[in-house]
Short mmCIF file of C-alpha atoms and ligand atoms in Angstrom, two decimals:
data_model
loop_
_atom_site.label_atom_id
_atom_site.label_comp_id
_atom_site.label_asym_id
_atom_site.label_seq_id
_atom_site.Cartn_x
_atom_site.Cartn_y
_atom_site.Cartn_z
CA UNK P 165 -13.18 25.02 -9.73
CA UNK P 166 -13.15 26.01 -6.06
CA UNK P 167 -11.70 22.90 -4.08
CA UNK P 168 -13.61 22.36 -1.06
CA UNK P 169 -12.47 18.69 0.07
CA UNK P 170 -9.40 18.13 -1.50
CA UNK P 171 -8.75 14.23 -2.07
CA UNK P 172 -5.52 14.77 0.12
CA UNK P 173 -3.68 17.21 1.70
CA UNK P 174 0.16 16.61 2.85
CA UNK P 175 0.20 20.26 4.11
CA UNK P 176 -1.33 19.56 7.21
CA UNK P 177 1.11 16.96 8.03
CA UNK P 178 4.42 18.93 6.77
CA UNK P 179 3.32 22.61 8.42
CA UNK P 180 3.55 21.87 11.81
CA UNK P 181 6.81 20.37 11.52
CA UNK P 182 8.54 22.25 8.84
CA UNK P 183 11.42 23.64 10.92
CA UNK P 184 12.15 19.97 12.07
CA UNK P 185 11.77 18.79 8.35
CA UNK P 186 13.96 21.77 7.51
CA UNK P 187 16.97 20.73 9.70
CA UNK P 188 17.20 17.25 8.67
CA UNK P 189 17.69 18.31 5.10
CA UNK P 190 20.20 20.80 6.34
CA UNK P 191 21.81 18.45 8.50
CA UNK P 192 22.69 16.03 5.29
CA UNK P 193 23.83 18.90 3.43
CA UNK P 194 26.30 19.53 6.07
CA UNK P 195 27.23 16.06 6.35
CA UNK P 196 27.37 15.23 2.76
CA UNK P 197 26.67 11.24 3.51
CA UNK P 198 24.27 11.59 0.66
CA UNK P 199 24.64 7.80 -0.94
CA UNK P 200 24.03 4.94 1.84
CA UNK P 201 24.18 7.69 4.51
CA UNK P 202 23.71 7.43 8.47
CA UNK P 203 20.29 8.70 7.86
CA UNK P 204 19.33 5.86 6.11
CA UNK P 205 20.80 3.34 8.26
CA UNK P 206 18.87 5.17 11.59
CA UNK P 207 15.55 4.95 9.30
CA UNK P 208 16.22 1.37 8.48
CA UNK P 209 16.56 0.80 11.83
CA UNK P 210 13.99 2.50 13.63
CA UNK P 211 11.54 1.71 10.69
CA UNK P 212 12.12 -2.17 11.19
CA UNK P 213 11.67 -1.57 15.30
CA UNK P 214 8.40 0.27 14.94
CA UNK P 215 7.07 -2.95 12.38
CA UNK P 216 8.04 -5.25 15.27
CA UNK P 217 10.63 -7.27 12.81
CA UNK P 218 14.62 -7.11 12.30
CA UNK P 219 16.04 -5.51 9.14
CA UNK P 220 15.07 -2.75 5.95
CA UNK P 221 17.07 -2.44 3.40
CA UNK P 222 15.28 1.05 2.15
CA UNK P 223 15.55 1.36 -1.76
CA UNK P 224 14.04 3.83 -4.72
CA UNK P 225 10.61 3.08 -4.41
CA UNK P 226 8.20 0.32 -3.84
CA UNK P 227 8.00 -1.02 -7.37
CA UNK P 228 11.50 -1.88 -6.77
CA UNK P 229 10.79 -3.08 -2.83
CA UNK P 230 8.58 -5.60 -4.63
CA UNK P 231 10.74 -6.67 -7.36
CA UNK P 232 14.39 -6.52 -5.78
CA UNK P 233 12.50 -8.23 -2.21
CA UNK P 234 11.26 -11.28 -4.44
CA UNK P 235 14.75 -11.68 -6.04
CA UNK P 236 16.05 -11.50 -2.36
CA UNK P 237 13.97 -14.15 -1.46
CA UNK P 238 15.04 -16.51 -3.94
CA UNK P 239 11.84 -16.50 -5.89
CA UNK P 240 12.51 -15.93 -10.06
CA UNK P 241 12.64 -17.70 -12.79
CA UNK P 242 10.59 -21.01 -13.07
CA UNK P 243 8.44 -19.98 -9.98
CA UNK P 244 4.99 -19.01 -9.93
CA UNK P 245 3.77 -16.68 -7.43
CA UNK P 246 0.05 -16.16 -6.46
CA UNK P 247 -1.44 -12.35 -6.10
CA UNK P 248 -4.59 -10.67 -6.18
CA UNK P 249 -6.09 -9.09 -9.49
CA UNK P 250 -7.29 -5.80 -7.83
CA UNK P 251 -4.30 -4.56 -6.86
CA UNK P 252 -2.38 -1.35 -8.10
CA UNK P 253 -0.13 -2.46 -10.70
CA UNK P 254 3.41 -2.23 -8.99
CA UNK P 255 2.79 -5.58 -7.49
CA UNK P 256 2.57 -7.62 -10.86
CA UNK P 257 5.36 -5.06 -12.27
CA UNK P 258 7.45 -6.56 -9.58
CA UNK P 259 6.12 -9.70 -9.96
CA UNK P 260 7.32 -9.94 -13.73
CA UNK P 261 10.54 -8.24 -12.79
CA UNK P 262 11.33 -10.58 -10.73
CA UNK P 263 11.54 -13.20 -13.51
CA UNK P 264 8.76 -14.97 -11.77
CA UNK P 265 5.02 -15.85 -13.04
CA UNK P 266 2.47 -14.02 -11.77
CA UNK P 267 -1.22 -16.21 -10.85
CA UNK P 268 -3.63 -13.79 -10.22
CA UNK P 269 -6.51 -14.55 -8.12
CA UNK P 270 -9.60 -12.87 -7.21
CA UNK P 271 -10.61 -11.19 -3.60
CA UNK P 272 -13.44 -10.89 -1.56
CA UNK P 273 -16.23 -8.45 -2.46
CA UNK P 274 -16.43 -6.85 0.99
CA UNK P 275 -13.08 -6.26 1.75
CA UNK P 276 -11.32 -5.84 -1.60
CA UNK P 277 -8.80 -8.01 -0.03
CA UNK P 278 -7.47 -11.12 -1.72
CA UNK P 279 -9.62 -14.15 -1.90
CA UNK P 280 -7.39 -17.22 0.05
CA UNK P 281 -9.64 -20.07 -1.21
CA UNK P 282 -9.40 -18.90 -4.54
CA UNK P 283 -5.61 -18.86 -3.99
CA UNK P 284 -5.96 -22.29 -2.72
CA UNK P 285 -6.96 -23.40 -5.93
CA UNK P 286 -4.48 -21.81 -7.50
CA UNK P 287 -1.77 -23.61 -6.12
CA UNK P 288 0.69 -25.78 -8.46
CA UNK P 289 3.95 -27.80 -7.69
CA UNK P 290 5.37 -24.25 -8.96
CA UNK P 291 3.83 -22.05 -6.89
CA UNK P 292 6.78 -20.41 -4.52
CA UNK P 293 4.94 -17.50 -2.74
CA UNK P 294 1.72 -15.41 -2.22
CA UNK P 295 1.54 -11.74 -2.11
CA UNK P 296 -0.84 -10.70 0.32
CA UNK P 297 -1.67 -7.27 -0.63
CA UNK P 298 -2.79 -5.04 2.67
CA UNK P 299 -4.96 -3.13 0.43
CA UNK P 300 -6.12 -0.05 1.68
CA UNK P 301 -4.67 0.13 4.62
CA UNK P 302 -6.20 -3.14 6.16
CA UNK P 303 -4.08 -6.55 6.40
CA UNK P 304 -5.06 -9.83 5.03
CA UNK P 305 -5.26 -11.87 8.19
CA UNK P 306 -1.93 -13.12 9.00
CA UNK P 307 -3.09 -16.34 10.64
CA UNK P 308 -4.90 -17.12 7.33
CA UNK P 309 -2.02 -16.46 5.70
CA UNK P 310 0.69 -18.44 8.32
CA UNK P 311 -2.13 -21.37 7.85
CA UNK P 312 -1.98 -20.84 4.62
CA UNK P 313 1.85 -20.83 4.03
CA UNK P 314 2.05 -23.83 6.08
CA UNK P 315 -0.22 -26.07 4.41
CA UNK P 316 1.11 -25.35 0.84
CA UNK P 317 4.69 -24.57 1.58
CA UNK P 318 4.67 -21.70 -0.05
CA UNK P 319 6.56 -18.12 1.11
CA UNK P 320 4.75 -15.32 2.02
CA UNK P 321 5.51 -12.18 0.65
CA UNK P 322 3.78 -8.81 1.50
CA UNK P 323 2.78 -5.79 -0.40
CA UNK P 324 2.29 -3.77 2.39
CA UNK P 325 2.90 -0.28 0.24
CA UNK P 326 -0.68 0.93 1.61
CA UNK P 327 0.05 -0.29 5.55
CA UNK P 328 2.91 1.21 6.99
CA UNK P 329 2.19 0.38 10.90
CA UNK P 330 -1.09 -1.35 10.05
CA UNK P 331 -1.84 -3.94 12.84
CA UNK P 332 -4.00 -7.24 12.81
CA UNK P 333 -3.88 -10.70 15.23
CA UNK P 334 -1.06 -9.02 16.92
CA UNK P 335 0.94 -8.43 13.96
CA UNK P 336 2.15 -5.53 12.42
CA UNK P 337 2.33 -5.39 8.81
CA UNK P 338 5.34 -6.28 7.21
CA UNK P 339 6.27 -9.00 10.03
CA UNK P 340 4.03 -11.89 9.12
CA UNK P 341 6.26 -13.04 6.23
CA UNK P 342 9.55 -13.52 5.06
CA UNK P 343 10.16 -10.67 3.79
CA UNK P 344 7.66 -7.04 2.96
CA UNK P 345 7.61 -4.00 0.22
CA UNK P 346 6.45 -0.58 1.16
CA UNK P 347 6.50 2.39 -0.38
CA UNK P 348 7.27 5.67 0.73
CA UNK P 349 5.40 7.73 -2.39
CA UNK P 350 4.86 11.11 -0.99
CA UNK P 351 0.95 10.07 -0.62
CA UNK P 352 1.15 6.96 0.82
CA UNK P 353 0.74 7.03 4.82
CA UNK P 354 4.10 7.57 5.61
CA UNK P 355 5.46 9.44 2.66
CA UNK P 356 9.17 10.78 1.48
CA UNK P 357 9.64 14.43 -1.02
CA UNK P 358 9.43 12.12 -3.46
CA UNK P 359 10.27 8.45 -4.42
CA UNK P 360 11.09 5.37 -2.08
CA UNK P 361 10.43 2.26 -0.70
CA UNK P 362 11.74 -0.37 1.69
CA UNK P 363 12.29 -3.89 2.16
CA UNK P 364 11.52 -5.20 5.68
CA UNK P 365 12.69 -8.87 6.97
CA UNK P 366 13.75 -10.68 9.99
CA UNK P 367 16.12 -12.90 7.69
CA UNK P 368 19.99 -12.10 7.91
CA UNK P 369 20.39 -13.93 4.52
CA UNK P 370 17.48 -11.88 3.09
CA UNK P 371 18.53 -8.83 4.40
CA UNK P 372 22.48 -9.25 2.83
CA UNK P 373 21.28 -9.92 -0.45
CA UNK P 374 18.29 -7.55 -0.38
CA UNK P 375 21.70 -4.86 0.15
CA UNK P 376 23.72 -5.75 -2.47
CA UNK P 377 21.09 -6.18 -5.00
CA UNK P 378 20.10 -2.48 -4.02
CA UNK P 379 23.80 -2.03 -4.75
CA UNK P 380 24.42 -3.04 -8.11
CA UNK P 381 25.16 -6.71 -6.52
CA UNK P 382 28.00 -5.36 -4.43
CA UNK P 383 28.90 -5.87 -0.92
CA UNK P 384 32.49 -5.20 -1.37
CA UNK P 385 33.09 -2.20 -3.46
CA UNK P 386 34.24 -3.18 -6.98
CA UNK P 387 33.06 -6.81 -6.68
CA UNK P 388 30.07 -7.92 -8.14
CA UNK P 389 28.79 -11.26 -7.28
CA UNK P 390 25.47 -11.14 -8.25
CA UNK P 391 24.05 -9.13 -11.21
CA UNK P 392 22.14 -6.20 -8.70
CA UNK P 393 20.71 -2.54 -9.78
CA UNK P 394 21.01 0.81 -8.77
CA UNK P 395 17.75 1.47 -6.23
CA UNK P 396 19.01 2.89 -3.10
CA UNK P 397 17.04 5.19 -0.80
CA UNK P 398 18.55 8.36 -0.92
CA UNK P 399 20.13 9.59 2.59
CA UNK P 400 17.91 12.79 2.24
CA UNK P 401 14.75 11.35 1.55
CA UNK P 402 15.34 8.84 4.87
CA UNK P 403 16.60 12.03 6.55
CA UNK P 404 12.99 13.30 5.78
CA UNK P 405 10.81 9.58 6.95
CA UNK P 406 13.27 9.69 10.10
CA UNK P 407 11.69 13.41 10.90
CA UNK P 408 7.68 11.99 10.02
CA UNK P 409 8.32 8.40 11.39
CA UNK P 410 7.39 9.89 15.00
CA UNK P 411 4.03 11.17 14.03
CA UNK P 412 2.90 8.25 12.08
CA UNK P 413 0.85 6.21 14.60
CA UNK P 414 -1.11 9.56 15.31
CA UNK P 415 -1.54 10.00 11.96
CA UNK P 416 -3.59 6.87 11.39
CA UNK P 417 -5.16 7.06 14.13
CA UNK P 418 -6.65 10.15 12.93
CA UNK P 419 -7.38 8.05 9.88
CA UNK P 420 -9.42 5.64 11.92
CA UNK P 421 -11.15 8.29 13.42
CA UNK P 422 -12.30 9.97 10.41
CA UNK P 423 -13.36 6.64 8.80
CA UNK P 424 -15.53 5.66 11.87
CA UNK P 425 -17.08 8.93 11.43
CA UNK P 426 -17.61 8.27 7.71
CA UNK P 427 -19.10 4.57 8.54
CA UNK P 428 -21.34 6.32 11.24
CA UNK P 429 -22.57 9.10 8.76
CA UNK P 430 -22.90 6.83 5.70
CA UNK P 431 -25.13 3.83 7.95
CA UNK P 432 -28.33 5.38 6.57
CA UNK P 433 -27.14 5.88 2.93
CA UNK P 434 -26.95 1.73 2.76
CA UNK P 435 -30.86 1.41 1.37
CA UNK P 436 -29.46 3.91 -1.48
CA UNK P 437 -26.36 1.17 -2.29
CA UNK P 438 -23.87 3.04 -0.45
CA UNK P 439 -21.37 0.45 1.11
CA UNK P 440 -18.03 1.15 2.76
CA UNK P 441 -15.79 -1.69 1.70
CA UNK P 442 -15.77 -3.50 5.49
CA UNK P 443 -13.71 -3.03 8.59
CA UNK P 444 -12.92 -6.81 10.09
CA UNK P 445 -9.18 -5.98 11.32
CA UNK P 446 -10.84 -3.49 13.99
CA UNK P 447 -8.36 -0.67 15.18
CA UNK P 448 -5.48 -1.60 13.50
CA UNK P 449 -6.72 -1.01 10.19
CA UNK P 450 -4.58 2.30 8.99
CA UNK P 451 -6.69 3.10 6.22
CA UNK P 452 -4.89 4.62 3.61
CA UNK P 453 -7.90 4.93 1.63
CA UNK P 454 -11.71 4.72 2.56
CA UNK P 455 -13.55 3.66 -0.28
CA UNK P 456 -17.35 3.13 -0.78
CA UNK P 457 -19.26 0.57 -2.84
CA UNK P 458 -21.02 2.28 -5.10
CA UNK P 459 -23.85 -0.86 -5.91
CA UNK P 460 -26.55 -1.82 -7.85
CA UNK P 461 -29.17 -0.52 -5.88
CA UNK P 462 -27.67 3.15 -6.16
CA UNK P 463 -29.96 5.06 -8.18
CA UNK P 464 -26.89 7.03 -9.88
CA UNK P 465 -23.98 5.47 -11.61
CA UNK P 466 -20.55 5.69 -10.23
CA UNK P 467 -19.48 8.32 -12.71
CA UNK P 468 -22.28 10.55 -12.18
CA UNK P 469 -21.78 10.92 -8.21
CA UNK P 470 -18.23 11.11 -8.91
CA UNK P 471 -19.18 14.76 -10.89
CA UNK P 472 -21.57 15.79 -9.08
CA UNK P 473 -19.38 15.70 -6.05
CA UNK P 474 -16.65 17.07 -8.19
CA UNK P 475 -18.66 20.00 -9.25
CA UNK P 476 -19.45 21.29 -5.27
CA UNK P 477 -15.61 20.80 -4.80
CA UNK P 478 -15.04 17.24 -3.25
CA UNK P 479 -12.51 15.43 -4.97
CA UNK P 480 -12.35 11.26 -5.00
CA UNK P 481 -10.37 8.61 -6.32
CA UNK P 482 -11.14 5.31 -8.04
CA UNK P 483 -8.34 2.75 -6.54
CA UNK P 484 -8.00 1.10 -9.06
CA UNK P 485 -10.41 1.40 -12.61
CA UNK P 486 -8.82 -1.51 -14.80
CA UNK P 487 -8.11 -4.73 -12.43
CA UNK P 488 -4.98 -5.82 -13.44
CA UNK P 489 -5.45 -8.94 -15.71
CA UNK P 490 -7.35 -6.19 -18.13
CA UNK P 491 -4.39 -4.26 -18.45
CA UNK P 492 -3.26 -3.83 -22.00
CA UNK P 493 0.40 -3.95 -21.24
CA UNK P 494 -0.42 -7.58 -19.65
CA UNK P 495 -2.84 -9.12 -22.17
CA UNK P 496 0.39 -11.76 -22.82
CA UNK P 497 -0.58 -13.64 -19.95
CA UNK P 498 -3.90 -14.68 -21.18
CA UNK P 499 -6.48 -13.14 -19.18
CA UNK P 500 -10.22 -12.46 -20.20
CA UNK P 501 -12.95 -10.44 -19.22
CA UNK P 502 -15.18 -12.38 -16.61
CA UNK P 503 -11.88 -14.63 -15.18
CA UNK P 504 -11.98 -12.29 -12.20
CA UNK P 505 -15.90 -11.29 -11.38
CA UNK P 506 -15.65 -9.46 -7.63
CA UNK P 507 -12.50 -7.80 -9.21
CA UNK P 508 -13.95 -6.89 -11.81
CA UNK P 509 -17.44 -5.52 -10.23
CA UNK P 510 -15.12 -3.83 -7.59
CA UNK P 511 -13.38 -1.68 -9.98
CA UNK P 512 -17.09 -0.78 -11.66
CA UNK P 513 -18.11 0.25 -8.21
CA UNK P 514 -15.68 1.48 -5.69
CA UNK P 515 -15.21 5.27 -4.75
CA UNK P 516 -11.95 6.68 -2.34
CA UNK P 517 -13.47 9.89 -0.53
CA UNK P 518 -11.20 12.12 0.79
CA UNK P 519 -9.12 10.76 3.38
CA UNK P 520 -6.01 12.63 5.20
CA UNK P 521 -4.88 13.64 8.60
CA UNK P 522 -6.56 16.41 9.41
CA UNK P 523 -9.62 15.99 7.58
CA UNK P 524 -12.08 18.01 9.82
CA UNK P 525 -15.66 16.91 11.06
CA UNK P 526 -17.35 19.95 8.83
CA UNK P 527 -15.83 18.49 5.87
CA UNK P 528 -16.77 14.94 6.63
CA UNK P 529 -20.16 16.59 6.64
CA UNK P 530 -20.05 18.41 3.56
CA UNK P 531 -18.99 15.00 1.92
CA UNK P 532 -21.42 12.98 2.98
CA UNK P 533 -24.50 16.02 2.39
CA UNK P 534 -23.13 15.93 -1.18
CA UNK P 535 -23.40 12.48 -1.41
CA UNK P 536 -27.05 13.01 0.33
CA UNK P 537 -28.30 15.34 -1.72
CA UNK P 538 -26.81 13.81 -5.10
CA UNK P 539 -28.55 10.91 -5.02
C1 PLP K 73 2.13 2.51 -4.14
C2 PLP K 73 2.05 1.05 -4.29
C3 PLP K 73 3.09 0.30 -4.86
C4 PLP K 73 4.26 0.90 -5.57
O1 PLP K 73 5.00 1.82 -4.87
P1 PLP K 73 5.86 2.92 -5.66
O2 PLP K 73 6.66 3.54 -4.57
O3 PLP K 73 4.87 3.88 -6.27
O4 PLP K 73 6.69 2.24 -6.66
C5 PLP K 73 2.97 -1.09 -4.86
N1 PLP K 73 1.89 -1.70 -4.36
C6 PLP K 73 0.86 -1.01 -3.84
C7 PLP K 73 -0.31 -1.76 -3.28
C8 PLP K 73 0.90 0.39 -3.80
O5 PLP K 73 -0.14 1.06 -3.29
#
């Protein structure tokens, strides 16, 4: 099959700065600092500037961001820790972990984001954090969430894996709590040559544990005082995110730009059931994905568009299918069908378009004709 719209394409951000990208790498090869090298210590650095907060600890990928940040953060065993059903898995992965239980809430139907009066009512004498998760590239409001915190005494702790730079209230995501998780999966908006991830906090105490659990519980070499891992970012692949770090705000801006173009093109498709999951953080919104409601008023099913578009070339992505609580390898914690409804009707009906820097106006077009002239 001829691709026409592909659902992303790095090579438009790598090309034009390949030579740059090129020297880095050569650079650590010279130096040889490839373990816990300078490279990583300048990304940590100018990665925690740019998200307006004080330390990252950069580690092997956000799974572990999630999992080794909670442990950082005090939060295991014996506490229960609230997070949204539709979420990619990672989060409860690092959830579980962590040692901790995960309470799984549902969001809100228009912006896939999590649901903070259902987390209200969630809340036990157990409950030791939230996990906002900034899905899609769009931030759960942080004074919600500081509101929030305050009133339950709970911590907050962000998955901001989809929102590297995202911005909402004045706050940029991964600043808002006491600690964040990103990712740096080569798709994600800023995006390594493989694996990564990062722990962002303001707290010293935080930050020194976050580094020797990364460590395998080390700060001095040879003595262990805490039982850590092996997750470090490698010195090359920061090398690499040091090189792309530059370009990232223009990058989603161009994201922004495409997506207002998409909301503007797709207005009239509303009577048909078309619904772009909705915009209320404005221009900070970094959106990693744009995804469309596919509803009941649609006169074609989900899966039909999604083949018809496939067959003229346009490839799309359902973020995510199964909501977490209907995950097989998490039946154990006693979920049903129908305990999560918006979740559960978002994962029936969401479509991700093609979304990338560099995603022209003609192809913006020819995604929204095909949607057109599918339906
Ligand atoms: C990508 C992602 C993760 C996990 O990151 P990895 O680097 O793939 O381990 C966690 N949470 C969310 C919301 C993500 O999108």
């Amino acid at each position: 099959m001829n691709i026409k719209v592909p659902f992303v394409d790095l090579n438009l951000q790598h090309q034009p700065i390949k030579s740059q990208l090129q020297q880095a790498i050569a650079d650590v090869l010279t130096k040889g600092d490839f373990i816990l090298g300078q490279a990583l210590a300048n990304f940590e650095a100018e990665f925690a500037a740019a998200s307006r907060t004080e330390y990252g600890i950069g580690v092997a990928s956000g799974t572990d961001a999630i999992s080794l940040g909670l442990q950082a953060c005090n939060i295991g065993a014996g506490d229960e820790v609230i997070l949204p059903a539709n979420t990619f898995v990672a989060t409860l992965i690092g959830v579980v972990s962590a040692g901790a239980k995960p309470i799984l809430v549902d969001c809100n139907p228009q912006t896939a984001l999590i649901d903070l009066q259902a987390a209200e009512a969630a809340i036990t004498p157990q409950t030791k954090a939230i996990i906002p998760v900034h899905l899609y590239g769009q931030m759960v409001s942080p004074s919600q969430l500081l509101d929030f915190a305050n009133t339950y005494k709970v911590l907050i702790f962000e998955d901001a894996a989809q929102a590297h730079l995202a911005e909402r209230e004045g706050y940029k995501a991964g600043s808002v709590g006491i600690a964040a998780a990103f990712s740096f999966y080569p798709s994600k908006n800023l995006g390594a040559f493989g694996d990564g991830g990062m722990v962002l906090t303001r707290d010293s105490e935080v930050a020194a544990k976050m580094r020797r659990l990364r460590n395998y519980g080390s700060s001095q070499k040879y003595v262990h005082i805490e039982p850590g891992t092996n997750s470090r970012l490698d010195t090359l692949q920061a090398a690499i995110l040091q090189q792309k770090l530059p370009y990232l705000s223009q990058w989603n801006s161009d994201r922004l730009a495409i997506a207002q173009r998409y909301d503007r093109e797709l207005a009239p498709l509303a009577s048909a059931g078309i619904i772009p999951i909705e915009n209320q953080s404005g221009t900070g919104h970094i959106y990693h994905l744009y995804v469309v409601k596919i509803d009941e008023s649609c006169p074609l099913e989900r899966q039909k568009l999604q083949e018809k578009l496939n067959a003229v070339g346009i490839q799309t992505g359902i973020h995510y299918p199964i909501p977490c609580h209907l995950q097989p390898a998490f039946s154990y914690l006693g979920y049903q069908q129908g305990d999560f409804p918006q979740s559960e009707k978002l994962s029936q009906q969401i479509l991700s378009l093609p979304m990338y820097p560099g995603l022209n106006n003609n192809q913006i077009k020819e995604v929204v004709n095909a949607i057109t002239s599918s339906l």
